[in-house]
Short mmCIF file of C-alpha atoms in Angstrom, two decimals:
data_model
loop_
_atom_site.label_atom_id
_atom_site.label_comp_id
_atom_site.label_asym_id
_atom_site.label_seq_id
_atom_site.Cartn_x
_atom_site.Cartn_y
_atom_site.Cartn_z
CA MET A 96 0.00 0.00 0.00
CA LEU A 97 1.27 3.45 -0.92
CA GLU A 98 2.18 5.85 1.90
CA ASP A 99 0.53 9.29 1.99
CA ASN A 100 3.74 11.05 1.02
CA GLN A 101 4.34 8.66 -1.90
CA ILE A 102 0.84 9.47 -3.16
CA ILE A 103 1.64 13.18 -2.93
CA GLN A 104 4.85 12.62 -4.93
CA LEU A 105 2.89 10.77 -7.62
CA TYR A 106 0.19 13.46 -7.57
CA LYS A 107 2.83 16.13 -8.15
CA ALA A 108 4.15 14.02 -11.03
CA GLY A 109 0.75 14.20 -12.73
CA LYS A 110 -1.28 11.26 -11.33
CA THR A 111 -4.07 13.56 -10.22
CA ASP A 112 -6.64 10.81 -9.63
CA LEU A 113 -4.62 9.55 -6.66
CA LEU A 114 -5.96 12.34 -4.48
CA GLU A 115 -9.14 10.28 -4.16
CA ILE A 116 -7.17 7.62 -2.26
CA LEU A 117 -6.14 10.26 0.26
CA ILE A 118 -9.75 11.44 0.57
CA ASP A 119 -10.94 7.90 1.29
CA ARG A 120 -8.10 7.33 3.74
CA HIS A 121 -8.55 10.52 5.78
CA LYS A 122 -12.22 11.35 5.29
CA ASN A 123 -13.39 10.17 8.72
CA SER A 124 -10.73 11.85 10.84
CA LEU A 125 -10.88 15.07 8.81
CA TYR A 126 -14.67 15.23 8.92
CA LYS A 127 -14.68 14.59 12.65
CA PHE A 128 -12.18 17.44 13.13
CA CYS A 129 -14.28 19.73 10.90
CA TYR A 130 -17.40 18.83 12.86
CA TYR A 131 -15.80 19.63 16.21
CA LEU A 132 -14.37 22.87 14.85
CA ALA A 133 -17.54 24.12 13.20
CA SER A 134 -19.90 22.70 15.87
CA ASN A 135 -22.62 21.87 13.35
CA LYS A 136 -23.09 19.51 10.41
CA HIS A 137 -23.80 22.09 7.72
CA ASP A 138 -20.60 24.09 8.32
CA ALA A 139 -18.61 20.89 8.81
CA ASP A 140 -19.68 19.76 5.31
CA ASP A 141 -18.54 23.09 3.79
CA LEU A 142 -15.28 23.04 5.72
CA PHE A 143 -14.57 19.45 4.65
CA GLN A 144 -14.99 20.35 0.97
CA ASP A 145 -13.01 23.60 1.23
CA THR A 146 -10.15 21.78 2.93
CA TRP A 147 -9.76 19.27 0.08
CA VAL A 148 -9.95 22.03 -2.55
CA ARG A 149 -7.19 23.89 -0.69
CA VAL A 150 -5.15 20.70 -0.41
CA MET A 151 -5.35 20.35 -4.18
CA GLN A 152 -4.40 23.98 -4.75
CA ASN A 153 -1.48 23.97 -2.27
CA VAL A 154 -0.15 20.46 -2.68
CA GLY A 155 2.91 21.87 -4.49
CA SER A 156 4.05 23.58 -1.29
CA PHE A 157 3.72 20.42 0.86
CA ASP A 158 7.02 19.42 2.45
CA GLU A 159 7.23 15.65 1.96
CA LYS A 160 9.41 15.23 5.06
CA LYS A 161 6.41 16.21 7.18
CA VAL A 162 3.37 14.14 8.15
CA PHE A 163 0.54 14.55 5.62
CA CYS A 164 -2.19 14.19 8.23
CA ASN A 165 -0.82 17.10 10.29
CA TRP A 166 -0.62 19.25 7.16
CA LEU A 167 -4.20 18.30 6.29
CA PHE A 168 -5.44 19.37 9.73
CA SER A 169 -3.52 22.65 9.51
CA ILE A 170 -5.19 23.35 6.14
CA ALA A 171 -8.60 22.61 7.70
CA LEU A 172 -7.76 24.92 10.57
CA ASN A 173 -6.73 27.75 8.26
CA SER A 174 -9.92 27.30 6.21
CA TYR A 175 -11.92 27.44 9.42
CA ARG A 176 -10.12 30.57 10.57
CA ASP A 177 -10.64 32.28 7.23
CA ARG A 178 -14.27 31.43 6.76
CA TYR A 179 -15.91 30.78 10.08
CA ARG A 180 -14.13 32.50 12.92
CA LYS A 181 -15.84 35.84 12.67
CA ALA A 182 -19.24 35.80 11.02
CA LYS A 183 -20.26 32.18 11.39
CA ARG A 184 -19.29 31.74 15.02
CA TRP A 185 -21.91 34.31 15.94
CA LEU A 186 -24.41 32.66 13.65
CA ASN A 187 -23.62 29.24 15.14
CA LYS A 188 -24.68 30.46 18.56
CA PHE A 189 -28.11 31.07 17.05
CA MET A 190 -28.09 27.69 15.32
CA ASP A 191 -26.96 25.98 18.53
CA PHE A 192 -29.86 27.58 20.32
CA PHE A 193 -32.31 26.12 17.83
CA SER A 194 -30.67 22.71 17.44
CA ASN A 195 -30.44 21.54 21.04
CA ASP A 196 -32.62 18.50 20.30
CA GLU A 197 -30.23 17.37 17.59
CA LYS A 198 -27.26 17.80 19.93
CA GLU A 199 -28.93 15.91 22.73
CA ALA A 200 -29.72 13.08 20.32
CA GLU A 201 -26.06 12.95 19.27
CA LEU A 202 -24.88 12.96 22.85
CA SER A 203 -27.20 10.10 23.74
CA ASN A 204 -25.51 8.04 21.02
CA VAL A 205 -22.27 8.16 22.92
CA GLN A 206 -21.55 4.82 24.60
CA ASN A 207 -22.75 4.74 28.19
CA SER A 208 -22.29 1.05 28.91
CA GLY A 209 -23.23 -0.09 32.37
CA LEU A 210 -25.34 2.94 33.31
CA SER A 211 -28.99 2.90 34.32
CA PRO A 212 -31.42 5.17 32.36
CA ASP A 213 -31.39 7.73 35.22
CA GLU A 214 -27.59 7.73 35.41
CA GLN A 215 -27.43 7.97 31.63
CA ALA A 216 -29.70 11.04 31.64
CA VAL A 217 -27.47 12.73 34.24
CA ASP A 218 -24.37 11.73 32.28
CA ASN A 219 -25.82 13.13 29.03
CA GLU A 220 -26.76 16.38 30.76
CA LEU A 221 -23.20 16.63 32.07
CA LYS A 222 -21.72 16.00 28.60
CA LYS A 223 -24.05 18.56 27.05
CA ASN A 224 -22.97 21.18 29.57
CA LEU A 225 -19.31 20.32 29.06
CA THR A 226 -19.70 20.53 25.26
CA ASP A 227 -21.39 23.93 25.60
CA SER A 228 -18.59 25.08 27.89
CA ILE A 229 -15.92 23.93 25.42
CA ASN A 230 -17.70 25.75 22.60
CA SER A 231 -17.81 28.92 24.66
CA LEU A 232 -14.01 28.90 25.08
CA GLU A 233 -11.82 31.09 22.88
CA ASP A 234 -10.32 29.25 19.88
CA THR A 235 -6.84 29.66 21.44
CA PHE A 236 -7.86 27.14 24.13
CA ARG A 237 -10.66 25.26 22.36
CA ILE A 238 -8.64 24.08 19.33
CA PRO A 239 -5.75 22.46 21.32
CA ILE A 240 -8.41 20.65 23.43
CA ILE A 241 -10.13 19.34 20.28
CA LEU A 242 -6.84 18.20 18.74
CA PHE A 243 -5.67 16.54 21.95
CA TYR A 244 -8.83 14.58 22.67
CA PHE A 245 -10.42 13.74 19.32
CA LYS A 246 -7.42 11.87 17.94
CA GLU A 247 -5.16 11.77 20.96
CA LEU A 248 -2.44 13.56 19.04
CA ARG A 249 0.99 14.09 20.60
CA TYR A 250 2.00 17.58 21.76
CA GLU A 251 4.55 17.71 18.94
CA ASP A 252 1.90 16.99 16.31
CA ILE A 253 -0.47 19.59 17.74
CA ALA A 254 2.44 22.06 17.79
CA GLU A 255 3.11 21.34 14.10
CA ILE A 256 -0.55 21.80 13.18
CA LEU A 257 -0.92 25.04 15.13
CA ASP A 258 2.58 26.24 14.22
CA ILE A 259 3.47 27.01 17.85
CA PRO A 260 6.06 25.50 20.24
CA SER A 261 5.00 22.31 22.04
CA GLY A 262 5.49 24.05 25.40
CA THR A 263 2.81 26.56 24.37
CA VAL A 264 0.51 23.66 23.43
CA LYS A 265 0.89 22.19 26.94
CA SER A 266 0.25 25.53 28.64
CA ARG A 267 -2.80 26.27 26.44
CA LEU A 268 -4.22 22.83 27.12
CA ASN A 269 -3.80 23.22 30.87
CA ALA A 270 -5.20 26.76 30.82
CA GLY A 271 -8.13 25.61 28.66
CA LYS A 272 -8.93 22.75 31.01
CA ALA A 273 -8.67 25.05 34.03
CA LYS A 274 -11.13 27.46 32.37
CA LEU A 275 -13.44 24.55 31.58
CA ARG A 276 -13.41 23.33 35.17
CA LYS A 277 -14.27 26.84 36.35
CA LEU A 278 -17.14 27.06 33.85
CA MET A 279 -18.42 23.70 35.05
CA GLU A 280 -18.17 24.82 38.66
CA VAL A 281 -20.28 27.86 37.80
CA LYS A 282 -22.83 25.42 36.41
CA ASN A 283 -22.72 23.53 39.75
CA TYR A 284 -20.81 20.49 38.52
CA GLU A 285 -18.19 20.38 41.24
CA MET B 36 -15.90 16.47 39.75
CA ASN B 37 -12.53 14.79 40.15
CA GLU B 38 -9.70 14.96 37.62
CA ASP B 39 -10.21 11.39 36.34
CA LYS B 40 -13.94 11.88 35.77
CA PHE B 41 -13.24 15.16 33.97
CA GLU B 42 -10.66 13.52 31.68
CA GLN B 43 -13.00 10.58 31.06
CA LEU B 44 -15.84 12.93 30.04
CA LEU B 45 -13.62 14.85 27.64
CA LYS B 46 -12.50 11.59 26.03
CA GLU B 47 -16.10 10.40 25.69
CA ILE B 48 -17.24 13.68 24.15
CA TYR B 49 -14.55 13.43 21.49
CA SER B 50 -15.00 9.73 20.79
CA GLN B 51 -18.35 10.05 19.02
CA ASP B 52 -18.76 8.08 15.82
CA ILE B 53 -18.97 10.96 13.34
CA THR B 54 -18.47 10.15 9.66
CA PRO B 55 -19.11 12.10 6.45
CA SER B 56 -22.05 11.00 4.30
CA LYS B 57 -21.27 9.11 1.08
CA ARG B 58 -22.89 11.95 -0.84
CA LEU B 59 -20.55 14.52 0.72
CA VAL B 60 -17.49 12.43 -0.18
CA GLN B 61 -18.76 12.02 -3.77
CA LYS B 62 -19.56 15.72 -3.98
CA THR B 63 -16.05 16.60 -2.72
CA LYS B 64 -14.41 14.33 -5.29
CA GLY B 65 -16.62 15.86 -7.98
CA ARG B 66 -15.70 19.37 -6.88
CA LEU B 67 -12.00 18.49 -7.02
CA SER B 68 -12.22 17.08 -10.54
CA GLU B 69 -14.25 20.14 -11.61
CA ASN B 70 -11.66 22.40 -10.00
CA ARG B 71 -8.89 20.55 -11.85
CA TYR B 72 -10.63 21.06 -15.20
CA THR B 73 -11.26 24.72 -14.33
CA GLN B 74 -7.53 25.18 -13.71
CA TYR B 75 -6.73 23.62 -17.11
CA LEU B 76 -9.34 25.87 -18.74
CA ILE B 77 -7.95 29.00 -17.08
CA ALA B 78 -4.43 28.07 -18.24
CA LEU B 79 -5.76 27.51 -21.77
CA VAL B 80 -7.64 30.81 -21.81
CA ILE B 81 -4.60 32.75 -20.54
CA SER B 82 -2.38 31.14 -23.20
CA LEU B 83 -4.91 31.89 -25.97
CA ASN B 84 -5.33 35.44 -24.74
CA LEU B 85 -1.58 36.03 -24.73
CA ALA B 86 -1.18 34.50 -28.20
CA ALA B 87 -4.07 36.63 -29.55
CA PHE B 88 -2.55 39.78 -28.05
CA LEU B 89 0.88 39.06 -29.55
CA ALA B 90 -0.72 38.34 -32.95
CA PHE B 91 -2.65 41.59 -32.67
CA ILE B 92 0.51 43.62 -31.88
CA GLY B 93 2.39 41.80 -34.68
CA PHE B 94 -0.38 42.60 -37.16
CA ILE B 95 -0.34 46.31 -36.26
CA ILE B 96 3.45 46.46 -36.62
CA ALA B 97 3.31 44.61 -39.95
CA VAL B 98 0.57 46.64 -41.70
CA PRO B 99 2.02 49.21 -44.14
CA TYR B 100 0.28 52.25 -42.61
CA GLY B 101 1.59 55.38 -40.93
CA LEU B 102 1.84 55.79 -37.15
CA ILE B 103 -1.51 57.65 -36.85
CA TYR B 104 -3.38 54.92 -38.75
CA LYS B 105 -1.63 52.25 -36.70
CA ALA B 106 -2.72 54.01 -33.49
CA MET B 107 -6.29 54.20 -34.82
CA LEU B 108 -6.16 50.53 -35.77
CA TYR B 109 -4.88 49.69 -32.30
CA MET B 110 -7.79 51.65 -30.74
CA ALA B 111 -10.35 49.92 -32.98
CA ILE B 112 -9.05 46.38 -32.43
CA SER B 113 -8.54 46.84 -28.69
CA SER B 114 -12.09 48.25 -28.35
CA ALA B 115 -13.47 45.20 -30.18
CA TYR B 116 -11.32 42.97 -27.96
CA ASN B 117 -12.60 44.60 -24.77
CA LEU B 118 -16.19 44.44 -26.01
CA LEU B 119 -15.71 40.72 -26.54
CA ALA B 120 -14.37 40.38 -22.98
CA LEU B 121 -17.36 42.39 -21.65
CA ALA B 122 -19.81 40.17 -23.56
CA ALA B 123 -18.10 37.07 -22.13
CA TYR B 124 -18.31 38.55 -18.62
CA LEU B 125 -22.02 39.41 -18.99
CA ASN B 126 -22.78 35.91 -20.29
CA SER B 127 -20.48 34.07 -17.92
CA ASP B 128 -23.34 31.90 -16.59
CA ARG B 129 -24.22 30.62 -20.07
CA ILE B 130 -20.56 30.01 -20.89
CA TYR B 131 -20.16 28.13 -17.61
CA GLU B 132 -23.20 25.98 -18.42
CA PHE B 133 -21.89 25.32 -21.93
CA PHE B 134 -18.51 24.11 -20.64
CA GLN B 135 -19.87 22.30 -17.58
CA ILE B 136 -18.65 18.74 -17.39
CA LYS B 137 -21.64 16.49 -17.87
CA GLY B 138 -21.96 13.21 -15.97
CA GLY B 139 -19.78 14.47 -13.11
CA TYR B 140 -20.52 13.84 -9.46
CA TYR B 141 -22.85 16.84 -9.31
CA GLU B 142 -25.16 15.02 -11.68
CA GLN B 143 -25.46 12.03 -9.34
CA LYS B 144 -27.87 13.61 -6.86
#
């Protein structure tokens, strides 16, 4: 099986159809990242498509010594910053307000093995509040938390994606989690 | 809430089974192939435009008229050229439809 970077080399050499292999290989992790970044399905779909178009347009500048997956996530992040950070974030707050049922349904799909229905309801409520708290954090703290937990990336990989030193990643993660705990305490989850 | 419980909750929140729909993946692949063809078309149009402009300058230099007539000829041909560009701009939707790649992923709705 061809490695990601070998596919990129072949793509640069003119085998343009090979990009589809990369899409199939990384579609789930990229979409999941887009979904957590955008916080709703509609924007995640747009972000997913924009990311692949940008990959195609900027593939010439990809350094083949680096990890393709990290580069892919950094492209997604830049697309998100360009398109969604300002206008859509505000709009999302409205959409979140109207789509609580959808969110609750998604949260209830999360595995809760071994819990009674009452415990499950409490657990889902807790997760919903924690998700809302994460979404209310500034991107500086929210994005390292997403990257750290959704794919359990190493500090070095997160640092490469965010283009910051790994020490800064650690401090942002700790500060983000401290802020989250405070927000949860305000909501009486001590 | 203790530290372990907090960590556990964060892990659970980010371990949801979220996958893109097949339609989205198909649509993305279609958009990429369309984008690729658009890039080829843009390159072709730029090359043709450059070749036409060079031919136009060459023709003006070659015609056996005086400088004033050559300047007038340049004005006339460049006006016609710009009018053609304006017409293409105003009818860009029709041109796009004419060149749209049929049978692509966008057709498979």
